[in-house]
Tab-separated table of C-alpha atoms in Angstrom:
chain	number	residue	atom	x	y	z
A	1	UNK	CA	-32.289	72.185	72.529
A	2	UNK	CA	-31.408	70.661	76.051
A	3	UNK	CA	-28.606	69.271	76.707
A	4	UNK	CA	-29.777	65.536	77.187
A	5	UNK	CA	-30.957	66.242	73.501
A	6	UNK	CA	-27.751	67.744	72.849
A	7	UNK	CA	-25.777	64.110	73.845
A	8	UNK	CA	-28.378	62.153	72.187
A	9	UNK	CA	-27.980	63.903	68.582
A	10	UNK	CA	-24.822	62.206	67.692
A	11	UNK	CA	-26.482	58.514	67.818
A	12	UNK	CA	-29.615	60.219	66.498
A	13	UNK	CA	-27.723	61.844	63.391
A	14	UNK	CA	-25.880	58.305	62.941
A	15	UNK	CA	-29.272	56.066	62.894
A	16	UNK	CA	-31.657	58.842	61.140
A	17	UNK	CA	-28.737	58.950	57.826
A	18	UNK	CA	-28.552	54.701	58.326
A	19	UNK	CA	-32.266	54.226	57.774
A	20	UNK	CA	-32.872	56.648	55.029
A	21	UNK	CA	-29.581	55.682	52.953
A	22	UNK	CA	-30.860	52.211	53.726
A	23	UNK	CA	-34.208	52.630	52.331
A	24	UNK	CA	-32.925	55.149	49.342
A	25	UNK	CA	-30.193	52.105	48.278
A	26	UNK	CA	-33.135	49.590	48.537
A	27	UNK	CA	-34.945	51.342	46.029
A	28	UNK	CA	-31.340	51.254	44.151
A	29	UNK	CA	-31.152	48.354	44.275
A	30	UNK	CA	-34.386	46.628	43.593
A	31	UNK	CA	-33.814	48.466	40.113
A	32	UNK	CA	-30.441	47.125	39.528
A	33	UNK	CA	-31.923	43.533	40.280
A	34	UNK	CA	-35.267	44.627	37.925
A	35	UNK	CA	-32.832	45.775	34.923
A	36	UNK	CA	-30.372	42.711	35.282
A	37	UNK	CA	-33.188	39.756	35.292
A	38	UNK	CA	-36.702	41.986	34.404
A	39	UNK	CA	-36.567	45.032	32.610
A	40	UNK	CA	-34.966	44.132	29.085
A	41	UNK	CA	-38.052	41.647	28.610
A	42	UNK	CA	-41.118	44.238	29.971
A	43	UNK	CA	-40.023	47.392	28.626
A	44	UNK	CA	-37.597	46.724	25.588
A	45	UNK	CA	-38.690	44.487	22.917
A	46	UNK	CA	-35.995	42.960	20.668
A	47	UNK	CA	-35.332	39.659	19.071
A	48	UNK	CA	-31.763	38.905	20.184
A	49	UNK	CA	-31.690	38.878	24.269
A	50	UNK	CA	-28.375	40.258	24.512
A	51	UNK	CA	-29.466	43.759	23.157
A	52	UNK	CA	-32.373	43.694	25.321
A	53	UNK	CA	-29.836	43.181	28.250
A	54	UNK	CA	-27.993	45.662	27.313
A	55	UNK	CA	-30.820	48.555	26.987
A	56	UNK	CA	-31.548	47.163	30.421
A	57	UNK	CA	-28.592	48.020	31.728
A	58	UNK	CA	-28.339	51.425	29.787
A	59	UNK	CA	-31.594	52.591	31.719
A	60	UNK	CA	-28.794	51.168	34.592
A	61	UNK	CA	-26.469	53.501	33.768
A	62	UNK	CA	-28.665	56.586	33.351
A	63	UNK	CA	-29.241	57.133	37.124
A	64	UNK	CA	-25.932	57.170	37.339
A	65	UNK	CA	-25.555	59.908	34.728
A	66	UNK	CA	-27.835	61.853	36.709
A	67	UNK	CA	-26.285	61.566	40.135
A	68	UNK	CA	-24.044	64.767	39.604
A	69	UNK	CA	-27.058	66.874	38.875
A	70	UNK	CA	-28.354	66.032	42.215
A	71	UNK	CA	-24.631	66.472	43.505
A	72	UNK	CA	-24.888	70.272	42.651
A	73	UNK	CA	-28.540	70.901	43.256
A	74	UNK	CA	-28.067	69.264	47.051
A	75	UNK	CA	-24.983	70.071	47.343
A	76	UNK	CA	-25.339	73.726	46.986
A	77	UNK	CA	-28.885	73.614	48.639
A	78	UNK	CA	-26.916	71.838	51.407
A	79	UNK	CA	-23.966	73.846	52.013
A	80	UNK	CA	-26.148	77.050	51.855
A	81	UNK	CA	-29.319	76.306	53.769
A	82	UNK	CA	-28.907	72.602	55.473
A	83	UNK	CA	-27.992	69.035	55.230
A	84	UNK	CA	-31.502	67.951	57.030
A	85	UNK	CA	-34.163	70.136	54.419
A	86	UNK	CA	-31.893	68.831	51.512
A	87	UNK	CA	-31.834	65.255	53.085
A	88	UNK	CA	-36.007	65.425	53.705
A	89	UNK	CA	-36.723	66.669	49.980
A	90	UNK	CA	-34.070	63.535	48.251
A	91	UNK	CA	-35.880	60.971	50.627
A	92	UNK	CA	-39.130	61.865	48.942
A	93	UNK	CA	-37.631	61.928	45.776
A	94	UNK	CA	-36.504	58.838	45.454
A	95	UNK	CA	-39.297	56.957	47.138
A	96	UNK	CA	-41.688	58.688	44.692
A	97	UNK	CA	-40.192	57.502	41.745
A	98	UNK	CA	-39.584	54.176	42.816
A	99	UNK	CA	-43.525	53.408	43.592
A	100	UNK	CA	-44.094	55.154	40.435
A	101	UNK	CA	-41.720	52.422	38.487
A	102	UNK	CA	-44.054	49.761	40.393
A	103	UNK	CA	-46.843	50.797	38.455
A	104	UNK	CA	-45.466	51.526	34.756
A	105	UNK	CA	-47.140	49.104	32.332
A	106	UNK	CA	-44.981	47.773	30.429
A	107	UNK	CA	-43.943	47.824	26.504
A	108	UNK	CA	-46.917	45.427	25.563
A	109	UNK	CA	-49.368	48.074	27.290
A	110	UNK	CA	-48.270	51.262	25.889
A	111	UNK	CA	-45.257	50.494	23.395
A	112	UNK	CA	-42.034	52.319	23.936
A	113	UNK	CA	-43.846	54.941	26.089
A	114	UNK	CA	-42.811	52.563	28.739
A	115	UNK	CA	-39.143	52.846	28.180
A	116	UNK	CA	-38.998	56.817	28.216
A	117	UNK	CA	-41.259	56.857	31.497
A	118	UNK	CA	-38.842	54.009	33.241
A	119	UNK	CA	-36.158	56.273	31.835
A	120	UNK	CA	-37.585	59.338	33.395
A	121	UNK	CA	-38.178	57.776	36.700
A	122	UNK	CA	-34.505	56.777	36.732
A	123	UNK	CA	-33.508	60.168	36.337
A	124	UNK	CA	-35.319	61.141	39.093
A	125	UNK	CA	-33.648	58.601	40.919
A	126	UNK	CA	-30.135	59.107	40.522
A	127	UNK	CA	-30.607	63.061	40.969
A	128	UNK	CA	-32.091	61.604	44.328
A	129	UNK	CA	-29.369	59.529	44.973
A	130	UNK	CA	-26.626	62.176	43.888
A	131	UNK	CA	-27.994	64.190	46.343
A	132	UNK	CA	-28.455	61.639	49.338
A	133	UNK	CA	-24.957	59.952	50.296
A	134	UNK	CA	-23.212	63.313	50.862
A	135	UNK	CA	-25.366	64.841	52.715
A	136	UNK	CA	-25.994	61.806	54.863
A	137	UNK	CA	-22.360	61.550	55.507
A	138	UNK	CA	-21.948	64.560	56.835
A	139	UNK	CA	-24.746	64.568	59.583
A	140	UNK	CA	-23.583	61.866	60.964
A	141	UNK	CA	-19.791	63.076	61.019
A	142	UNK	CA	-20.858	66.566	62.053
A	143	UNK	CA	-22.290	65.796	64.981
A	144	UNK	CA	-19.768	63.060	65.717
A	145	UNK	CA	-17.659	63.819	68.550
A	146	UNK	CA	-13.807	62.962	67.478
A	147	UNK	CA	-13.565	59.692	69.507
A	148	UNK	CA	-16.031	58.241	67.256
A	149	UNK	CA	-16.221	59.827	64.121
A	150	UNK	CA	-14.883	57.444	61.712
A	151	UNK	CA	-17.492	54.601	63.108
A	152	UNK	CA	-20.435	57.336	63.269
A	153	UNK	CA	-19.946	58.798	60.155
A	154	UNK	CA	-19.626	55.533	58.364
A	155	UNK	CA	-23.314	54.706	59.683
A	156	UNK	CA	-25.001	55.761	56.203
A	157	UNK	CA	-22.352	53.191	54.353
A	158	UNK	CA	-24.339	50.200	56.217
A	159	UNK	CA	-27.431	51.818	54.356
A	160	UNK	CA	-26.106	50.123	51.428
A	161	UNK	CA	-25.892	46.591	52.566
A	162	UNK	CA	-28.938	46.694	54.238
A	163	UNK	CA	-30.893	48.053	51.759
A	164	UNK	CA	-28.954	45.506	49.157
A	165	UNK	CA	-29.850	42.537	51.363
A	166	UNK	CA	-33.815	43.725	51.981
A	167	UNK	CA	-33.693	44.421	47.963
A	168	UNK	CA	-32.274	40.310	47.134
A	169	UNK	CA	-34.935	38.944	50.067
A	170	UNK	CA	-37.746	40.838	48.271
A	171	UNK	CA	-36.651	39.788	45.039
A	172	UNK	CA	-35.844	36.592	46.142
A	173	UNK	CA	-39.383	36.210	47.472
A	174	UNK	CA	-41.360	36.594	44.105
A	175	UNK	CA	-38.213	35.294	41.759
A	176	UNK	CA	-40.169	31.826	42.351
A	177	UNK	CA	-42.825	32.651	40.778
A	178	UNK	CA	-44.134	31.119	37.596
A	179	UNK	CA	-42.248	33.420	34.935
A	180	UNK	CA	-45.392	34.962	33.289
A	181	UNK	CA	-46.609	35.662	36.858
A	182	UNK	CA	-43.013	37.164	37.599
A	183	UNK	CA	-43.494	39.375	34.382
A	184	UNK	CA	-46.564	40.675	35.077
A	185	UNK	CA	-46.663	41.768	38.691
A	186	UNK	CA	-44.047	39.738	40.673
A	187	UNK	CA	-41.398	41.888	40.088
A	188	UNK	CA	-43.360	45.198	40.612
A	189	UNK	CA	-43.526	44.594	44.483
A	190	UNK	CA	-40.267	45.025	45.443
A	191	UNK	CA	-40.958	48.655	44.181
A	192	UNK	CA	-44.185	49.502	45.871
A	193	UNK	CA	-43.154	48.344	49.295
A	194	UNK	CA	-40.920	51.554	49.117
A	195	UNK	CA	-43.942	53.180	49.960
A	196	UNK	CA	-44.113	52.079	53.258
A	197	UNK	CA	-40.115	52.475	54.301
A	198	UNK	CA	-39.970	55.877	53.352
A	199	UNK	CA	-42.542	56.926	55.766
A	200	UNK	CA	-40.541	55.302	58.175
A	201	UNK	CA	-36.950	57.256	56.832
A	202	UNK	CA	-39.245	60.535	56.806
A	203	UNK	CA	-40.442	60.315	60.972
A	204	UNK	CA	-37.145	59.156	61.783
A	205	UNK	CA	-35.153	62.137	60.100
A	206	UNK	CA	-37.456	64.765	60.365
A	207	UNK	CA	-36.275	64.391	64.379
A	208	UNK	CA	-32.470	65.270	63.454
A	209	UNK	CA	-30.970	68.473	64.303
A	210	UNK	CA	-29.004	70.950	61.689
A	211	UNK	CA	-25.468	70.529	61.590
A	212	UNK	CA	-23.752	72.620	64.595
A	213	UNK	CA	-20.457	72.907	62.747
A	214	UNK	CA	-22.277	73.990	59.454
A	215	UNK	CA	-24.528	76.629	61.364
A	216	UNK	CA	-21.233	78.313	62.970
A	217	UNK	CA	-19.354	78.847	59.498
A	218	UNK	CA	-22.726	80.013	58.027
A	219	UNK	CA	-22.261	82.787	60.311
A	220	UNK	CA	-18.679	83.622	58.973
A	221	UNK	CA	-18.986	86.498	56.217
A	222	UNK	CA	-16.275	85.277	54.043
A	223	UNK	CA	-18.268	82.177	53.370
A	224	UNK	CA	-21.760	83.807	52.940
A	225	UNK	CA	-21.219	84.715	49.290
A	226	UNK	CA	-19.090	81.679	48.305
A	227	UNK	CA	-20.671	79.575	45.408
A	228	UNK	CA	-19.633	75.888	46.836
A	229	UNK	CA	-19.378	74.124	43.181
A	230	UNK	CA	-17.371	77.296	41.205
A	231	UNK	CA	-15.191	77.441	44.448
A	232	UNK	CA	-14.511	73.725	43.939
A	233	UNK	CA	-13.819	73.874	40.208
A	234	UNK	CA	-11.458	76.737	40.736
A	235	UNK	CA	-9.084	75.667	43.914
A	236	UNK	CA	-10.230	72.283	44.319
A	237	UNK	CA	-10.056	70.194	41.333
A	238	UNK	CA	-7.183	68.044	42.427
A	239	UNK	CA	-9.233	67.227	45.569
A	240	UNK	CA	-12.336	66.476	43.309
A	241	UNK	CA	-10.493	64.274	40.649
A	242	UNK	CA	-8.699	62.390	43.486
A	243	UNK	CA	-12.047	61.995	45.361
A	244	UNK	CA	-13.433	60.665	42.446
A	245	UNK	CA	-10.968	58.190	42.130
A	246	UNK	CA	-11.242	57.132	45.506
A	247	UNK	CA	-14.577	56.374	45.334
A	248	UNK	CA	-13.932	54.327	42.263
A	249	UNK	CA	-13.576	50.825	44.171
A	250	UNK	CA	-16.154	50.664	46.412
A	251	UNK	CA	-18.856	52.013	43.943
A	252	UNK	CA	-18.213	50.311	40.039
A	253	UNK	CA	-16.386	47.734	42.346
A	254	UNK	CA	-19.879	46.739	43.909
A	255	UNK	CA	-22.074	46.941	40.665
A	256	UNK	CA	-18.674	44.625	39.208
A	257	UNK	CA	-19.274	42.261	41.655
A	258	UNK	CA	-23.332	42.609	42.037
A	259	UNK	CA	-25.251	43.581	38.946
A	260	UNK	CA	-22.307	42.328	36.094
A	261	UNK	CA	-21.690	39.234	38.082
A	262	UNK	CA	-25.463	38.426	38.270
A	263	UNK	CA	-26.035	38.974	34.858
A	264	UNK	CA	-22.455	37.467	33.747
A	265	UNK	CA	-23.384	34.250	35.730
A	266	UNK	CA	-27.150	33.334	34.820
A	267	UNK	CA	-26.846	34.495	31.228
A	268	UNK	CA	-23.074	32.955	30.259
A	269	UNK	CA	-22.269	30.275	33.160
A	270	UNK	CA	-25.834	29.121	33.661
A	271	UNK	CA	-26.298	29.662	37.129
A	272	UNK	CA	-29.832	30.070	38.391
A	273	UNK	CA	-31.101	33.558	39.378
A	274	UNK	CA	-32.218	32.171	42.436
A	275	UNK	CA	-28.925	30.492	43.462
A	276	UNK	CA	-27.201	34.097	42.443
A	277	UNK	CA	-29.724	35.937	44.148
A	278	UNK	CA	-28.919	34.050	47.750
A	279	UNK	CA	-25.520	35.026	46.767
A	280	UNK	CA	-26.252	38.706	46.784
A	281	UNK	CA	-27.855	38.486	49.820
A	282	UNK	CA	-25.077	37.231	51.618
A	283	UNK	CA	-22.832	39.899	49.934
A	284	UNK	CA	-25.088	42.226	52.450
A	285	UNK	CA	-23.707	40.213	55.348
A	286	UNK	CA	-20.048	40.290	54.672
A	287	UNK	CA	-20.531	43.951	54.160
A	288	UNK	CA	-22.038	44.145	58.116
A	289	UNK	CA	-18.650	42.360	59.275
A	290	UNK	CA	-16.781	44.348	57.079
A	291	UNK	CA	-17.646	48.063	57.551
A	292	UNK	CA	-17.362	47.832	61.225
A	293	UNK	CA	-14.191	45.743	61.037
A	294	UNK	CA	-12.196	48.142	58.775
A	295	UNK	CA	-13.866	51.319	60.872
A	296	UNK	CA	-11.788	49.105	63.857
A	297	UNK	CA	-8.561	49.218	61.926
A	298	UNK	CA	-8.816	52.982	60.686
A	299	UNK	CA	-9.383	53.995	63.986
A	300	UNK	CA	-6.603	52.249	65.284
A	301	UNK	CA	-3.816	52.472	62.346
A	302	UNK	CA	-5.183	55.475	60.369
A	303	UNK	CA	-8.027	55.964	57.441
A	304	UNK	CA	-5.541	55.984	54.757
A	305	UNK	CA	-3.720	53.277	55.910
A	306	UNK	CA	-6.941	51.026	55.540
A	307	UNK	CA	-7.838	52.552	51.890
A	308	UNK	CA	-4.339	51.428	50.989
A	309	UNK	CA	-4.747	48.203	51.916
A	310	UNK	CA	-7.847	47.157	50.661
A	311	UNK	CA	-7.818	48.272	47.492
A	312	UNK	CA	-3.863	46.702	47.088
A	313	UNK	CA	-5.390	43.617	48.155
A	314	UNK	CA	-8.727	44.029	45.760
A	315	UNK	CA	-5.920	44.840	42.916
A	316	UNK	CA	-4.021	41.959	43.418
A	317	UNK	CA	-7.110	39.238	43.970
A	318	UNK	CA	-8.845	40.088	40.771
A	319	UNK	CA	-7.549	37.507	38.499
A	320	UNK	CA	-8.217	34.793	40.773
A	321	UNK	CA	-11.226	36.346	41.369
A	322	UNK	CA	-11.873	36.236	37.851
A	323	UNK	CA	-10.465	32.780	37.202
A	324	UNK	CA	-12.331	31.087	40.038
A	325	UNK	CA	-15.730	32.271	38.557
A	326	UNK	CA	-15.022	31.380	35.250
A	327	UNK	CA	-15.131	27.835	36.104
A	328	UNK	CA	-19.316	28.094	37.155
A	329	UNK	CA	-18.794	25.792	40.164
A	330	UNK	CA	-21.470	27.356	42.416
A	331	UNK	CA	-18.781	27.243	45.353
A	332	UNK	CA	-16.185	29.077	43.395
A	333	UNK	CA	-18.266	31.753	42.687
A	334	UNK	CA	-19.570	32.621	46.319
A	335	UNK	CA	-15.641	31.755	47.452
A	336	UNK	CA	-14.726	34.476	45.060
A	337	UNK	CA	-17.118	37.493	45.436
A	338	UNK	CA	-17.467	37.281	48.940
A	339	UNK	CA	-13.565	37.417	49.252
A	340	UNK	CA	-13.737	40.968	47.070
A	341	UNK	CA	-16.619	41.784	49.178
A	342	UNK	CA	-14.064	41.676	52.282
A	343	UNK	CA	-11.795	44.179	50.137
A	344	UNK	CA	-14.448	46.880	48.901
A	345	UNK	CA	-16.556	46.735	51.768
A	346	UNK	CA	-13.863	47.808	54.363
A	347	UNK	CA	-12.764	50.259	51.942
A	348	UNK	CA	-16.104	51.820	51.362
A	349	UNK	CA	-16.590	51.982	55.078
A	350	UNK	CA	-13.639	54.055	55.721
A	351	UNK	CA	-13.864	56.325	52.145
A	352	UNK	CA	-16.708	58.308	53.656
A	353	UNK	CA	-14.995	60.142	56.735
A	354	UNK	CA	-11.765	60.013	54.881
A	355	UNK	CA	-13.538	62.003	51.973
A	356	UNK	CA	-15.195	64.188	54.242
A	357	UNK	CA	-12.042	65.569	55.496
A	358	UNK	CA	-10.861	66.600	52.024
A	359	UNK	CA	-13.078	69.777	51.734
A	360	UNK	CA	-13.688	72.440	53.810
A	361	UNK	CA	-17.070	72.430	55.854
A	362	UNK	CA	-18.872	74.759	54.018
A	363	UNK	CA	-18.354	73.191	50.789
A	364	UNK	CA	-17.714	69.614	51.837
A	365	UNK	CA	-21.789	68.995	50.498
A	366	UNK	CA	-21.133	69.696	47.053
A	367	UNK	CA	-17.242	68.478	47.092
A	368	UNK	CA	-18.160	64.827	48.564
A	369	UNK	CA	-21.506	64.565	46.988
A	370	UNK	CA	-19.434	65.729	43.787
A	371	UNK	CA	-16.395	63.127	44.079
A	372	UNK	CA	-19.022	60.192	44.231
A	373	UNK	CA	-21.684	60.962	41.900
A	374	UNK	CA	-19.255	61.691	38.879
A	375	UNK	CA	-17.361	58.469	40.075
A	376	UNK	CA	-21.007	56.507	39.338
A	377	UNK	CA	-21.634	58.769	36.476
A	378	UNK	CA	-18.536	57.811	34.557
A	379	UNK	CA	-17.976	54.437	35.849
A	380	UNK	CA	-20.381	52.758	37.571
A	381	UNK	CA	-23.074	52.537	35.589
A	382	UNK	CA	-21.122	51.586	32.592
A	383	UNK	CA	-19.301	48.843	34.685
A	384	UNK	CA	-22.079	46.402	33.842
A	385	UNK	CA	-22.527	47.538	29.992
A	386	UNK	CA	-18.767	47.415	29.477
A	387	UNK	CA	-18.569	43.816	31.260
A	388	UNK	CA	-21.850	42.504	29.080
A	389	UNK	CA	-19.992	44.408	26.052
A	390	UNK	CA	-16.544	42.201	26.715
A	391	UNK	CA	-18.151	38.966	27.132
A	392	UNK	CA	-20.227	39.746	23.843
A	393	UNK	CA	-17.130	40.506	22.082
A	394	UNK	CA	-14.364	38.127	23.194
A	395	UNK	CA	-16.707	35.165	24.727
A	396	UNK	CA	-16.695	33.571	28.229
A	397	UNK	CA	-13.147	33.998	29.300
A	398	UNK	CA	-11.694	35.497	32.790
A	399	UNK	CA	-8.685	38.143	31.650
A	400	UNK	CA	-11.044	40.737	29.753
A	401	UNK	CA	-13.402	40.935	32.962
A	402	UNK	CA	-10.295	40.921	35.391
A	403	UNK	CA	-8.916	43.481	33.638
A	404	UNK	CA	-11.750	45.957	33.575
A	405	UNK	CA	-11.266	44.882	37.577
A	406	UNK	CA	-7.909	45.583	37.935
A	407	UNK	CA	-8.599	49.393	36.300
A	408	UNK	CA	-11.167	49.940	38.669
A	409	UNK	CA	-8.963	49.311	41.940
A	410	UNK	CA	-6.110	50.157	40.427
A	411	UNK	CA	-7.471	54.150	40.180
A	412	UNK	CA	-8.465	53.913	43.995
A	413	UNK	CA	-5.009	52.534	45.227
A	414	UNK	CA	-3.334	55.479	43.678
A	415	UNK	CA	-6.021	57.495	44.865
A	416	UNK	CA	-5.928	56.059	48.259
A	417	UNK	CA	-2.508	57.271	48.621
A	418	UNK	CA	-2.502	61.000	46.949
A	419	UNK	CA	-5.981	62.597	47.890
A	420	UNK	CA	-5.039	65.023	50.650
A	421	UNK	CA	-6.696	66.281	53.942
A	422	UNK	CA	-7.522	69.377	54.990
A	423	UNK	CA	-7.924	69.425	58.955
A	424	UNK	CA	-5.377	68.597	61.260
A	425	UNK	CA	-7.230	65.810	62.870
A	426	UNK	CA	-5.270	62.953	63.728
A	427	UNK	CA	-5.995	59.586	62.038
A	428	UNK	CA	-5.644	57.158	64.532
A	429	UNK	CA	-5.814	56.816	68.291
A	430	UNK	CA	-2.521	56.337	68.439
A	431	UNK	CA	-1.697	59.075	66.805
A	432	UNK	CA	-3.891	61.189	69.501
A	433	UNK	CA	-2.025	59.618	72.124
A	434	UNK	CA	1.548	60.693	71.290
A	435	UNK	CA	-0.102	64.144	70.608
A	436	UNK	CA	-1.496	64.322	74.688
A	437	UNK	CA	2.054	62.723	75.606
């Protein structure tokens, strides 16, 4: 490699993880969108809508379930051979299975065959998606120089509201459509425009060199023999269980605020799908002046710092949050989740570097990848069953929903504050000066 490619791989790394995150979260969420307002009429037939919903939302919840499979398959595969091969092989994963969802027919075609294929495909998805975030993470922080590594390697997190807001404008784009039209084929094109991004992901990564500081401690004998997720279940499981916690917020946070709210709002409050689907898209653009805003202040003040913050002041707003939504004014509602947004989104943007930094290199694959994915598995993808459960049980009222908030960032303040770090890097610029002083 020369060394003009050599300078150019850190930007390279940073954009190649952005665009396929981005296009892997599309296909996310254009299925979180699907199961909230689609799925529970095509491919589950039952006579009371709420229970229809709520198989939805199950199928939801099953890629999440899966997501720590494809922590410990890539994560492993990762650590051992590569982050770019394992990176490649989840891209085409996930884009596969998403066109394939575009064509299922539906229960009215081929009975509940339909729901075991879409559950299937959503299997395949989350193991895609277990796989993906770590390892695109850490090529982007790995070939970060110091300077900027808590900006570059927090270049996959704007994956997610890009993809989020490209998933609500191609939703929002056939959500218009007469509703037997939308049935029928509006909804699957969303899903087979995947096709098309992920060659785009695969030319654009495929240029991306390995990991230099993974290569030099693959060389190192002591690690050659080292099984990453027994290593991690033995000595790290304090690291693992406060990882997962830290991830808590800005993962079931978003699906609170996203897929629960969605569904909360047009099936209990009356709001229209496309009014709620706007909405979503403009959660994407609070995220863009978030991430790099709270990147700003890590840099400057520390990563932990930040994480303590935000998810204090998510803890604290969610029973106005809660209360302002409850009243179905249009304006309260976009007042109130774009005000969260503020809070998760900063904290996501920072949680990646910061997690990165509590696991070694040559097991940080599996340990990140590992933190998040059983975060999604046991939380996030119930987020929206549990919220449609509460409001089934105890009507439309704002403390049991606030409440299932308040557990959610209360787990990643505490987290915030306990997960350690295992390099000695300094946290803030500050902090670097007094150190050349």
């Amino acid at each position: 490699m020369s060394r003009i490619d050599a300078k150019r791989q850190p930007v390279r790394a940073a954009i190649g993880a952005f665009v396929g995150t981005m296009i892997e979260w599309y296909d996310f969420y254009i299925y979180g969108t699907a199961a909230a307002l689609v799925f529970g009429d095509v491919f589950f037939a039952s006579q009371d809508p709420i229970m229809g919903i709520l198989a939805s939302l199950g199928t939801f919840a099953i890629g999440f379930v899966a997501r720590p499979v494809g922590a410990l398959l890539f994560g492993h595969f990762g650590d051992k051979v590569g982050r770019k091969k394992s990176l490649i092989i989840t891209l085409l994963l996930m884009g596969a299975a998403t066109v394939l969802i575009g064509l299922l027919p539906g229960y009215q075609s081929i009975g509940v065959s339909a729901a075991v294929l879409l559950v299937a495909l959503r299997l395949v998805q989350g193991v895609a998606v277990g796989g993906e975030w770590g390892g695109a993470v850490l090529i982007a922080a790995e070939h970060a120089p110091p300077r900027w590594r808590t900006f570059l390697a927090s270049a996959p997190q704007y994956g997610s509201p890009i993809g989020l807001i490209l998933a609500t404008l191609a939703f929002r784009t056939v959500s218009d459509l007469p509703q037997e039209d939308f049935l029928s084929w509006g909804w699957r094109v969303p899903f087979l425009l995947s096709g098309i991004l992920i060659i785009l992901a695969f030319i654009i990564r495929a240029g991306i060199n390995e990991s230099p500081e993974l290569e030099e401690r693959l060389k190192e004998q002591s690690v050659q023999n080292v099984i990453p997720a027994k290593e991690i279940f033995l000595t790290r499981k304090t690291s693992l269980a406060l990882g997962m916690g830290l991830c808590l917020l800005g993962v079931a946070g978003f699906y609170f605020i996203t897929t629960l709210m969605m569904t909360f709002t047009t099936t209990s409050l009356g709001i229209s799908r496309s009014d709620m689907l706007e909405l979503v898209s403009w959660v994407g653009v609070i995220e863009l002046i978030a991430f790099p805003a709270g990147s700003y202040i890590a840099t400057r003040f520390g990563e932990r710092f930040l994480l303590v913050i935000t998810s204090g002041a998510a803890l604290l707003f969610a029973v106005p949050m809660m209360m302002l939504i409850i009243t179905g004014d249009l304006t309260n509602i976009y007042i109130a989740i774009l005000t969260a947004t503020l809070f998760l989104a900063a904290h996501y943007a920072v949680m990646a570097p910061f997690l990165t930094r509590a696991f070694p290199v040559h097991l940080r694959y599996t340990g990140i990848s590992l933190s998040s994915s059983l975060s999604g598995a046991i939380f996030s993808g119930l987020t929206p069953v549990i919220g449609v459960w509460l409001v089934h049980e105890f009507g439309v009222q704002w403390a049991p929903l606030a409440s299932l908030f308040i557990f959610i960032a209360g787990v990643s303040f505490l987290c915030s504050i306990f997960l350690p770090v295992e390099d000695k890097e300094s946290e803030s610029f500050a902090a670097r000066a007094a150190e050349r002083a």
